[in-house]
Amino acid sequence: MPQGCALAAPAVPDRLYSGAVSQDAPPSSAQTASFGTVAALGIAQIVSWGSLYYAFSFLITPLMEASGGDKPTVFAAFSLGLLVSGLLSAPVGALIDRRGGREVMTAGSVAGAVLLASLSRVESLVALYAVWAGLGAVMAATLYDPAFAVITRLFSTNYRRAITALTLFGGFASTVFWPLTQFLIAAIGWRHTLLVLAALNLAVCVPVHWWVLSPGNSGSRRRPVVPAGPGAFRKALRTPVFYLLTIAFTGNALVFSATQVHLMSMLQAKQLSAASSALVGAMIGPMQVTGRVLELAFASRLSASTVGILAMAFLPIALWLLSIAGVQWPLLVAFAVIYGIGNGAMTIVRGAIPAELFGRDAYGAINGAMAAPVTVAKAAGPLVAALLFAWLGGYDDTVLVLIVIGAISTAVFILSTKAASRGRPSTFQ
């Protein structure tokens, strides 16, 4: 980490709109929301991410055999789900702005259980694609973005720390569900495993979203904010800051997704053994959690924009280290540490920046609108890297292209923070 980065970062106002300051203040019941609420939501996030996202890695071969498709075809079904999730992010966020998260997230978990059970009966490509399109809608209603929207409604001042705490729980989804899914498939088969995952959504996520987010428990239903919410959303869409941030987040997501999926192949192309490559990859998960812990520790001292500059810059720096590492373990370890910490902090920045810059009045709609192209980029990243590999003839040049995209994304993010620091409330009225 370069010295002096935090001091050199431009100051960013709490909100770009003076009108949002008083209007987005949550009611007294929201101010009393506890971190016990965050813990409950965090457990639900583990189950949602684990069953809807991470379990897919172990279902590829069974779904190929059941549907009659090849691997790219099955991957395309999963990508379709991510695409649907991205397209629905903004409308789902706007719905949470208007009605709160209780009904949205509960309905999403119920639908997730039904669709996971349906996935266990898939016997054709048409059915496979239909189920994954539905699961994309479920992801839009249950994963981080709707949960962030709920949290910004519940916490009057500590929403960023609450978002960080939530992502600490979510970071354990792969740790829990990769071995659990593998064990269940070996013990009872993939179809019954999907039924177990469906049951977990009903037994864990539905009660959490219905009871924990009930008005009496958490103050999740605010007093009506319409028409202020739509007005704040329209104001955000009229600012260059919104589009610069979205471009930066999208580029970062594309590079991270491409690297994450191709990392084992990239490492083995450097003549590392499969075991050594897996060891490097295994360091990344704990470093992501470390990045979130560090963000939690320094949240009161650094703005989300400052953390974002560092997290953005960490990705191209890490990839540069990977490009020159060869089989030198100190450089490979440095890559895993910087790459993991940067991505761990980036998840929090993505959730906190919209509230920091635009206020919380239309957070769900603004965050959802930003999330749409980001989710599409996550789905497209692996394919983009594969095309670059084929076009450029190897991973060395592919990584260089990803470094350039990551560096441009960092520059655009810095430009967005400077544009925000120059903004005045009257400019965006």
Short mmCIF file of C-alpha atoms in Angstrom, two decimals:
data_model
loop_
_atom_site.label_atom_id
_atom_site.label_comp_id
_atom_site.label_asym_id
_atom_site.label_seq_id
_atom_site.Cartn_x
_atom_site.Cartn_y
_atom_site.Cartn_z
CA MET A 1 0.00 0.00 0.00
CA PRO A 2 1.57 3.30 -1.06
CA GLN A 3 2.15 5.67 1.77
CA GLY A 4 0.07 8.81 1.87
CA CYS A 5 -2.80 7.47 -0.27
CA ALA A 6 -5.40 8.22 2.37
CA LEU A 7 -4.15 11.78 2.80
CA ALA A 8 -4.12 12.44 -0.93
CA ALA A 9 -7.69 11.24 -1.52
CA PRO A 10 -10.16 14.01 -2.29
CA ALA A 11 -12.67 14.94 0.32
CA VAL A 12 -16.18 13.75 -0.51
CA PRO A 13 -19.33 15.29 0.90
CA ASP A 14 -21.67 13.09 2.91
CA ARG A 15 -24.39 13.59 0.28
CA LEU A 16 -24.63 15.30 -3.08
CA TYR A 17 -28.17 16.48 -2.37
CA SER A 18 -29.12 18.70 0.52
CA GLY A 19 -32.73 17.62 0.13
CA ALA A 20 -31.84 14.07 1.17
CA VAL A 21 -30.41 15.01 4.52
CA SER A 22 -33.65 15.39 6.39
CA GLN A 23 -35.87 13.23 4.22
CA ASP A 24 -33.90 10.03 4.46
CA ALA A 25 -33.60 10.00 8.24
CA PRO A 26 -35.14 6.74 9.42
CA PRO A 27 -37.73 6.63 12.16
CA SER A 28 -36.81 6.03 15.77
CA SER A 29 -37.51 2.29 15.47
CA ALA A 30 -34.89 2.02 12.74
CA GLN A 31 -32.34 3.76 14.92
CA THR A 32 -32.68 0.99 17.51
CA ALA A 33 -31.97 -1.84 15.04
CA SER A 34 -29.30 -4.03 16.61
CA PHE A 35 -26.40 -5.94 15.18
CA GLY A 36 -28.33 -9.04 16.22
CA THR A 37 -30.49 -8.21 13.21
CA VAL A 38 -27.35 -8.09 11.06
CA ALA A 39 -26.21 -11.46 12.45
CA ALA A 40 -29.55 -13.04 11.56
CA LEU A 41 -29.44 -11.54 8.07
CA GLY A 42 -25.83 -12.73 7.79
CA ILE A 43 -26.82 -16.32 8.49
CA ALA A 44 -29.52 -16.04 5.85
CA GLN A 45 -26.90 -14.65 3.43
CA ILE A 46 -24.70 -17.69 4.03
CA VAL A 47 -27.57 -19.98 3.07
CA SER A 48 -28.69 -17.86 0.12
CA TRP A 49 -25.22 -17.46 -1.38
CA GLY A 50 -24.32 -21.06 -0.62
CA SER A 51 -27.42 -22.63 -2.16
CA LEU A 52 -28.04 -20.24 -5.06
CA TYR A 53 -24.47 -19.47 -6.15
CA TYR A 54 -21.69 -21.63 -4.73
CA ALA A 55 -23.45 -24.99 -4.97
CA PHE A 56 -23.50 -24.64 -8.76
CA SER A 57 -19.83 -25.68 -8.98
CA PHE A 58 -20.77 -29.22 -7.92
CA LEU A 59 -23.92 -29.43 -10.04
CA ILE A 60 -22.35 -28.86 -13.46
CA THR A 61 -21.74 -32.51 -14.36
CA PRO A 62 -25.08 -33.81 -13.00
CA LEU A 63 -26.97 -31.05 -14.82
CA MET A 64 -25.11 -31.85 -18.05
CA GLU A 65 -26.20 -35.47 -17.79
CA ALA A 66 -29.78 -34.63 -16.79
CA SER A 67 -30.39 -31.93 -19.44
CA GLY A 68 -28.34 -33.39 -22.28
CA GLY A 69 -26.25 -30.23 -22.61
CA ASP A 70 -22.49 -29.76 -22.68
CA LYS A 71 -20.48 -27.73 -20.19
CA PRO A 72 -20.69 -24.36 -22.03
CA THR A 73 -24.45 -24.80 -22.36
CA VAL A 74 -24.89 -25.44 -18.64
CA PHE A 75 -22.61 -22.51 -17.78
CA ALA A 76 -24.70 -20.34 -20.09
CA ALA A 77 -27.81 -21.21 -18.04
CA PHE A 78 -26.04 -20.00 -14.90
CA SER A 79 -24.93 -16.85 -16.74
CA LEU A 80 -28.54 -16.29 -17.77
CA GLY A 81 -29.47 -16.32 -14.10
CA LEU A 82 -26.84 -13.68 -13.35
CA LEU A 83 -28.06 -11.58 -16.27
CA VAL A 84 -31.66 -11.72 -15.01
CA SER A 85 -30.43 -10.82 -11.53
CA GLY A 86 -28.66 -7.76 -12.89
CA LEU A 87 -31.64 -6.61 -14.92
CA LEU A 88 -33.94 -6.87 -11.89
CA SER A 89 -31.58 -5.19 -9.41
CA ALA A 90 -32.92 -1.67 -9.92
CA PRO A 91 -36.66 -2.50 -9.79
CA VAL A 92 -36.15 -4.72 -6.75
CA GLY A 93 -34.18 -1.96 -5.03
CA ALA A 94 -36.90 0.58 -5.82
CA LEU A 95 -39.52 -1.80 -4.39
CA ILE A 96 -37.52 -2.07 -1.15
CA ASP A 97 -37.33 1.73 -1.04
CA ARG A 98 -41.13 1.88 -1.16
CA ARG A 99 -42.18 -1.12 0.91
CA GLY A 100 -39.21 -2.32 2.92
CA GLY A 101 -37.37 -5.60 2.58
CA ARG A 102 -39.60 -7.97 4.52
CA GLU A 103 -41.99 -9.03 1.76
CA VAL A 104 -39.38 -8.84 -1.02
CA MET A 105 -36.73 -10.99 0.67
CA THR A 106 -39.24 -13.45 2.14
CA ALA A 107 -40.90 -13.97 -1.24
CA GLY A 108 -37.45 -14.40 -2.78
CA SER A 109 -36.52 -17.12 -0.31
CA VAL A 110 -39.82 -18.96 -0.81
CA ALA A 111 -39.34 -18.80 -4.58
CA GLY A 112 -35.73 -19.96 -4.15
CA ALA A 113 -36.88 -23.06 -2.29
CA VAL A 114 -39.48 -23.87 -4.97
CA LEU A 115 -37.02 -23.38 -7.83
CA LEU A 116 -34.20 -25.37 -6.20
CA ALA A 117 -36.66 -28.22 -5.76
CA SER A 118 -37.66 -27.79 -9.42
CA LEU A 119 -34.00 -27.87 -10.45
CA SER A 120 -33.78 -31.36 -8.93
CA ARG A 121 -36.36 -32.54 -11.50
CA VAL A 122 -34.79 -30.93 -14.59
CA GLU A 123 -34.58 -33.25 -17.58
CA SER A 124 -34.23 -30.87 -20.53
CA LEU A 125 -32.34 -27.74 -21.55
CA VAL A 126 -35.56 -25.74 -21.76
CA ALA A 127 -36.38 -26.60 -18.16
CA LEU A 128 -32.81 -25.89 -17.08
CA TYR A 129 -32.84 -22.41 -18.60
CA ALA A 130 -36.32 -21.63 -17.26
CA VAL A 131 -35.33 -22.59 -13.71
CA TRP A 132 -32.10 -20.60 -13.81
CA ALA A 133 -33.88 -17.55 -15.15
CA GLY A 134 -36.18 -17.82 -12.14
CA LEU A 135 -33.24 -18.30 -9.79
CA GLY A 136 -31.77 -15.10 -11.23
CA ALA A 137 -34.84 -13.26 -10.01
CA VAL A 138 -34.42 -14.93 -6.63
CA MET A 139 -30.78 -13.75 -6.42
CA ALA A 140 -31.91 -10.19 -7.15
CA ALA A 141 -34.30 -10.43 -4.18
CA THR A 142 -32.09 -12.21 -1.63
CA LEU A 143 -28.35 -11.60 -2.04
CA TYR A 144 -26.17 -8.63 -1.05
CA ASP A 145 -27.86 -5.78 -2.92
CA PRO A 146 -31.33 -6.15 -1.38
CA ALA A 147 -29.74 -6.87 2.00
CA PHE A 148 -27.67 -3.68 1.75
CA ALA A 149 -30.82 -1.74 0.88
CA VAL A 150 -32.53 -3.13 3.98
CA ILE A 151 -29.57 -2.30 6.22
CA THR A 152 -29.36 1.31 5.07
CA ARG A 153 -33.01 1.65 6.12
CA LEU A 154 -32.42 0.08 9.53
CA PHE A 155 -29.33 1.94 10.71
CA SER A 156 -29.31 5.70 10.99
CA THR A 157 -25.54 6.25 11.34
CA ASN A 158 -23.81 2.87 11.49
CA TYR A 159 -25.04 1.44 8.19
CA ARG A 160 -21.50 1.09 6.80
CA ARG A 161 -20.33 -0.95 9.79
CA ALA A 162 -23.49 -3.03 9.52
CA ILE A 163 -22.80 -3.67 5.82
CA THR A 164 -19.25 -4.72 6.71
CA ALA A 165 -20.51 -7.09 9.40
CA LEU A 166 -23.00 -8.61 6.96
CA THR A 167 -20.28 -9.28 4.38
CA LEU A 168 -18.17 -10.97 7.06
CA PHE A 169 -20.96 -13.52 7.41
CA GLY A 170 -21.41 -13.80 3.65
CA GLY A 171 -17.69 -14.47 3.25
CA PHE A 172 -18.18 -17.87 4.88
CA ALA A 173 -20.77 -19.06 2.35
CA SER A 174 -18.24 -20.89 0.17
CA THR A 175 -16.41 -22.21 3.25
CA VAL A 176 -19.64 -23.81 4.48
CA PHE A 177 -21.42 -24.80 1.29
CA TRP A 178 -18.62 -26.13 -0.89
CA PRO A 179 -17.81 -29.01 1.47
CA LEU A 180 -21.47 -29.39 2.51
CA THR A 181 -22.68 -29.68 -1.09
CA GLN A 182 -19.89 -32.09 -2.00
CA PHE A 183 -20.68 -34.26 1.04
CA LEU A 184 -24.42 -34.30 0.36
CA ILE A 185 -24.00 -35.21 -3.31
CA ALA A 186 -21.71 -38.10 -2.36
CA ALA A 187 -24.09 -39.27 0.37
CA ILE A 188 -27.57 -38.83 -1.12
CA GLY A 189 -27.12 -37.80 -4.75
CA TRP A 190 -27.49 -34.44 -6.46
CA ARG A 191 -31.29 -34.43 -6.75
CA HIS A 192 -31.82 -35.00 -3.02
CA THR A 193 -29.04 -32.50 -2.30
CA LEU A 194 -31.06 -29.82 -4.10
CA LEU A 195 -34.07 -30.74 -1.98
CA VAL A 196 -31.95 -30.25 1.15
CA LEU A 197 -30.80 -26.85 -0.13
CA ALA A 198 -34.43 -25.93 -0.83
CA ALA A 199 -35.38 -26.97 2.70
CA LEU A 200 -32.61 -24.78 4.15
CA ASN A 201 -34.07 -21.77 2.37
CA LEU A 202 -37.47 -22.53 3.91
CA ALA A 203 -36.12 -23.35 7.37
CA VAL A 204 -33.56 -20.53 7.70
CA CYS A 205 -34.05 -17.71 5.19
CA VAL A 206 -37.85 -17.45 5.19
CA PRO A 207 -38.18 -17.11 9.01
CA VAL A 208 -35.28 -14.64 9.18
CA HIS A 209 -36.64 -12.41 6.44
CA TRP A 210 -40.23 -12.56 7.70
CA TRP A 211 -39.78 -12.23 11.46
CA VAL A 212 -36.47 -10.44 11.87
CA LEU A 213 -37.48 -7.80 9.33
CA SER A 214 -40.97 -7.36 10.75
CA PRO A 215 -41.75 -3.76 11.80
CA GLY A 216 -42.02 -4.69 15.46
CA ASN A 217 -38.60 -6.34 15.58
CA SER A 218 -36.42 -4.08 13.46
CA GLY A 219 -38.35 -1.10 12.24
CA SER A 220 -37.83 -2.28 8.69
CA ARG A 221 -40.97 -0.57 7.42
CA ARG A 222 -40.27 3.13 7.38
CA ARG A 223 -42.82 5.87 7.17
CA PRO A 224 -43.59 6.54 3.49
CA VAL A 225 -40.91 8.46 1.61
CA VAL A 226 -42.59 8.75 -1.74
CA PRO A 227 -42.31 11.02 -3.69
CA ALA A 228 -38.89 11.91 -2.22
CA GLY A 229 -37.35 8.53 -3.17
CA PRO A 230 -38.10 8.70 -6.94
CA GLY A 231 -36.96 12.33 -6.94
CA ALA A 232 -33.62 11.40 -5.38
CA PHE A 233 -33.21 8.57 -7.87
CA ARG A 234 -33.84 10.88 -10.83
CA LYS A 235 -31.35 13.40 -9.43
CA ALA A 236 -28.70 10.68 -9.16
CA LEU A 237 -29.26 9.69 -12.77
CA ARG A 238 -28.62 13.29 -13.83
CA THR A 239 -25.15 13.41 -12.27
CA PRO A 240 -21.90 12.32 -13.96
CA VAL A 241 -20.81 10.81 -10.64
CA PHE A 242 -23.41 8.05 -10.94
CA TYR A 243 -22.18 7.00 -14.38
CA LEU A 244 -18.49 7.26 -13.54
CA LEU A 245 -18.98 5.09 -10.46
CA THR A 246 -20.98 2.56 -12.44
CA ILE A 247 -18.29 2.35 -15.14
CA ALA A 248 -15.58 1.91 -12.51
CA PHE A 249 -17.48 -0.79 -10.62
CA THR A 250 -18.34 -2.61 -13.85
CA GLY A 251 -14.74 -2.71 -15.07
CA ASN A 252 -13.52 -3.87 -11.67
CA ALA A 253 -16.16 -6.63 -11.55
CA LEU A 254 -15.32 -7.85 -15.05
CA VAL A 255 -11.60 -8.13 -14.24
CA PHE A 256 -12.18 -9.82 -10.90
CA SER A 257 -14.68 -12.31 -12.31
CA ALA A 258 -12.42 -13.15 -15.26
CA THR A 259 -9.44 -13.67 -12.98
CA GLN A 260 -11.35 -15.67 -10.38
CA VAL A 261 -12.63 -18.26 -12.86
CA HIS A 262 -9.39 -18.57 -14.85
CA LEU A 263 -6.96 -18.30 -11.93
CA MET A 264 -6.13 -22.00 -11.67
CA SER A 265 -5.40 -22.14 -15.40
CA MET A 266 -3.35 -18.93 -15.20
CA LEU A 267 -1.22 -20.35 -12.41
CA GLN A 268 -0.74 -23.73 -14.07
CA ALA A 269 0.30 -21.93 -17.26
CA LYS A 270 3.22 -20.66 -15.18
CA GLN A 271 4.24 -24.29 -14.63
CA LEU A 272 2.85 -24.47 -11.10
CA SER A 273 1.46 -27.86 -10.15
CA ALA A 274 -2.27 -28.27 -9.53
CA ALA A 275 -1.60 -28.57 -5.79
CA SER A 276 0.53 -25.43 -5.71
CA SER A 277 -2.05 -23.51 -7.74
CA ALA A 278 -4.78 -24.62 -5.34
CA LEU A 279 -2.64 -23.44 -2.42
CA VAL A 280 -2.32 -19.96 -3.91
CA GLY A 281 -6.06 -19.88 -4.56
CA ALA A 282 -6.83 -21.03 -1.03
CA MET A 283 -5.11 -17.94 0.39
CA ILE A 284 -7.56 -15.60 -1.32
CA GLY A 285 -10.67 -16.43 0.74
CA PRO A 286 -9.10 -15.64 4.14
CA MET A 287 -7.58 -12.48 2.68
CA GLN A 288 -11.05 -11.33 1.54
CA VAL A 289 -12.26 -11.70 5.12
CA THR A 290 -9.13 -9.86 6.27
CA GLY A 291 -9.96 -7.00 3.89
CA ARG A 292 -13.43 -6.72 5.43
CA VAL A 293 -12.05 -6.82 8.97
CA LEU A 294 -9.59 -4.05 8.10
CA GLU A 295 -12.41 -2.02 6.57
CA LEU A 296 -14.42 -2.48 9.76
CA ALA A 297 -11.45 -1.37 11.86
CA PHE A 298 -10.78 1.78 9.84
CA ALA A 299 -14.36 2.67 8.85
CA SER A 300 -14.51 5.56 11.29
CA ARG A 301 -11.27 7.07 9.94
CA LEU A 302 -11.58 6.63 6.18
CA SER A 303 -14.48 7.40 3.87
CA ALA A 304 -15.85 4.66 1.66
CA SER A 305 -14.47 6.65 -1.30
CA THR A 306 -10.93 6.51 0.10
CA VAL A 307 -11.19 2.79 0.80
CA GLY A 308 -12.57 2.38 -2.72
CA ILE A 309 -9.53 4.03 -4.29
CA LEU A 310 -7.25 1.63 -2.44
CA ALA A 311 -9.39 -1.43 -3.21
CA MET A 312 -9.66 -0.49 -6.88
CA ALA A 313 -5.90 0.02 -7.17
CA PHE A 314 -5.14 -3.28 -5.43
CA LEU A 315 -6.63 -5.30 -8.32
CA PRO A 316 -4.29 -4.17 -11.15
CA ILE A 317 -1.35 -4.15 -8.70
CA ALA A 318 -2.11 -7.76 -7.76
CA LEU A 319 -2.40 -8.80 -11.39
CA TRP A 320 0.90 -7.08 -12.19
CA LEU A 321 2.53 -9.13 -9.43
CA LEU A 322 0.95 -12.26 -10.91
CA SER A 323 2.29 -11.36 -14.36
CA ILE A 324 5.89 -11.15 -13.15
CA ALA A 325 5.74 -13.84 -10.45
CA GLY A 326 6.65 -16.90 -12.45
CA VAL A 327 7.09 -19.58 -9.78
CA GLN A 328 8.46 -17.19 -7.13
CA TRP A 329 6.42 -17.85 -4.02
CA PRO A 330 6.94 -14.46 -2.33
CA LEU A 331 5.36 -12.74 -5.35
CA LEU A 332 2.59 -15.34 -5.58
CA VAL A 333 1.75 -14.87 -1.90
CA ALA A 334 1.81 -11.08 -2.34
CA PHE A 335 -0.59 -11.47 -5.27
CA ALA A 336 -3.03 -13.56 -3.22
CA VAL A 337 -2.89 -11.18 -0.24
CA ILE A 338 -3.40 -7.97 -2.24
CA TYR A 339 -5.97 -9.50 -4.57
CA GLY A 340 -8.01 -10.95 -1.69
CA ILE A 341 -7.88 -7.86 0.55
CA GLY A 342 -8.84 -5.59 -2.34
CA ASN A 343 -11.85 -7.67 -3.34
CA GLY A 344 -12.98 -8.10 0.27
CA ALA A 345 -13.00 -4.35 0.81
CA MET A 346 -14.54 -3.71 -2.61
CA THR A 347 -17.72 -5.58 -1.66
CA ILE A 348 -18.26 -3.12 1.20
CA VAL A 349 -17.39 -0.08 -0.92
CA ARG A 350 -20.01 -1.15 -3.47
CA GLY A 351 -22.61 -1.22 -0.72
CA ALA A 352 -21.58 1.96 1.12
CA ILE A 353 -20.74 4.40 -1.70
CA PRO A 354 -24.32 5.04 -2.91
CA ALA A 355 -25.43 6.02 0.60
CA GLU A 356 -22.30 8.12 1.22
CA LEU A 357 -22.62 10.13 -1.99
CA PHE A 358 -26.36 10.18 -2.74
CA GLY A 359 -28.00 9.69 0.66
CA ARG A 360 -30.26 6.83 1.69
CA ASP A 361 -33.62 8.10 0.46
CA ALA A 362 -33.52 6.13 -2.81
CA TYR A 363 -30.63 3.82 -1.90
CA GLY A 364 -32.29 0.64 -3.16
CA ALA A 365 -33.04 2.05 -6.62
CA ILE A 366 -29.63 3.76 -6.98
CA ASN A 367 -27.65 0.77 -5.76
CA GLY A 368 -29.74 -1.57 -7.89
CA ALA A 369 -29.18 0.55 -11.00
CA MET A 370 -25.43 0.43 -10.39
CA ALA A 371 -25.58 -3.31 -9.70
CA ALA A 372 -27.22 -4.19 -13.02
CA PRO A 373 -24.16 -3.70 -15.31
CA VAL A 374 -21.87 -4.95 -12.54
CA THR A 375 -23.75 -8.26 -12.40
CA VAL A 376 -23.69 -8.56 -16.18
CA ALA A 377 -19.93 -7.93 -16.11
CA LYS A 378 -19.50 -10.69 -13.54
CA ALA A 379 -21.34 -13.07 -15.83
CA ALA A 380 -19.37 -11.96 -18.91
CA GLY A 381 -15.90 -11.83 -17.31
CA PRO A 382 -14.98 -15.52 -17.73
CA LEU A 383 -16.12 -15.48 -21.38
CA VAL A 384 -14.17 -12.27 -22.07
CA ALA A 385 -11.02 -13.84 -20.62
CA ALA A 386 -11.53 -17.00 -22.69
CA LEU A 387 -11.90 -14.94 -25.87
CA LEU A 388 -8.80 -12.91 -25.02
CA PHE A 389 -6.89 -16.15 -24.36
CA ALA A 390 -7.88 -17.51 -27.78
CA TRP A 391 -7.20 -14.22 -29.58
CA LEU A 392 -3.88 -13.38 -27.88
CA GLY A 393 -2.59 -16.94 -27.71
CA GLY A 394 -2.04 -17.29 -23.98
CA TYR A 395 -2.60 -15.98 -20.50
CA ASP A 396 0.41 -13.65 -20.34
CA ASP A 397 -1.10 -11.10 -22.72
CA THR A 398 -4.59 -11.77 -21.35
CA VAL A 399 -3.45 -10.72 -17.89
CA LEU A 400 -1.88 -7.55 -19.32
CA VAL A 401 -5.22 -6.58 -20.89
CA LEU A 402 -6.96 -7.20 -17.56
CA ILE A 403 -4.36 -5.01 -15.83
CA VAL A 404 -5.13 -2.19 -18.24
CA ILE A 405 -8.89 -2.52 -17.68
CA GLY A 406 -8.34 -2.58 -13.91
CA ALA A 407 -6.11 0.51 -14.06
CA ILE A 408 -8.64 2.41 -16.19
CA SER A 409 -11.40 1.46 -13.73
CA THR A 410 -9.28 2.82 -10.88
CA ALA A 411 -8.69 6.08 -12.73
CA VAL A 412 -12.41 6.46 -13.46
CA PHE A 413 -13.23 5.82 -9.79
CA ILE A 414 -10.76 8.53 -8.72
CA LEU A 415 -12.31 10.86 -11.28
CA SER A 416 -15.76 10.13 -9.82
CA THR A 417 -14.63 11.04 -6.31
CA LYS A 418 -13.13 14.29 -7.59
CA ALA A 419 -16.36 15.08 -9.42
CA ALA A 420 -18.28 14.39 -6.20
CA SER A 421 -15.98 16.63 -4.17
CA ARG A 422 -16.59 19.48 -6.63
CA GLY A 423 -20.36 18.97 -6.53
CA ARG A 424 -22.58 21.35 -4.64
CA PRO A 425 -26.11 20.53 -3.51
CA SER A 426 -27.56 23.34 -5.62
CA THR A 427 -25.95 21.84 -8.71
CA PHE A 428 -28.11 18.74 -8.51
CA GLN A 429 -31.42 20.16 -7.34
#
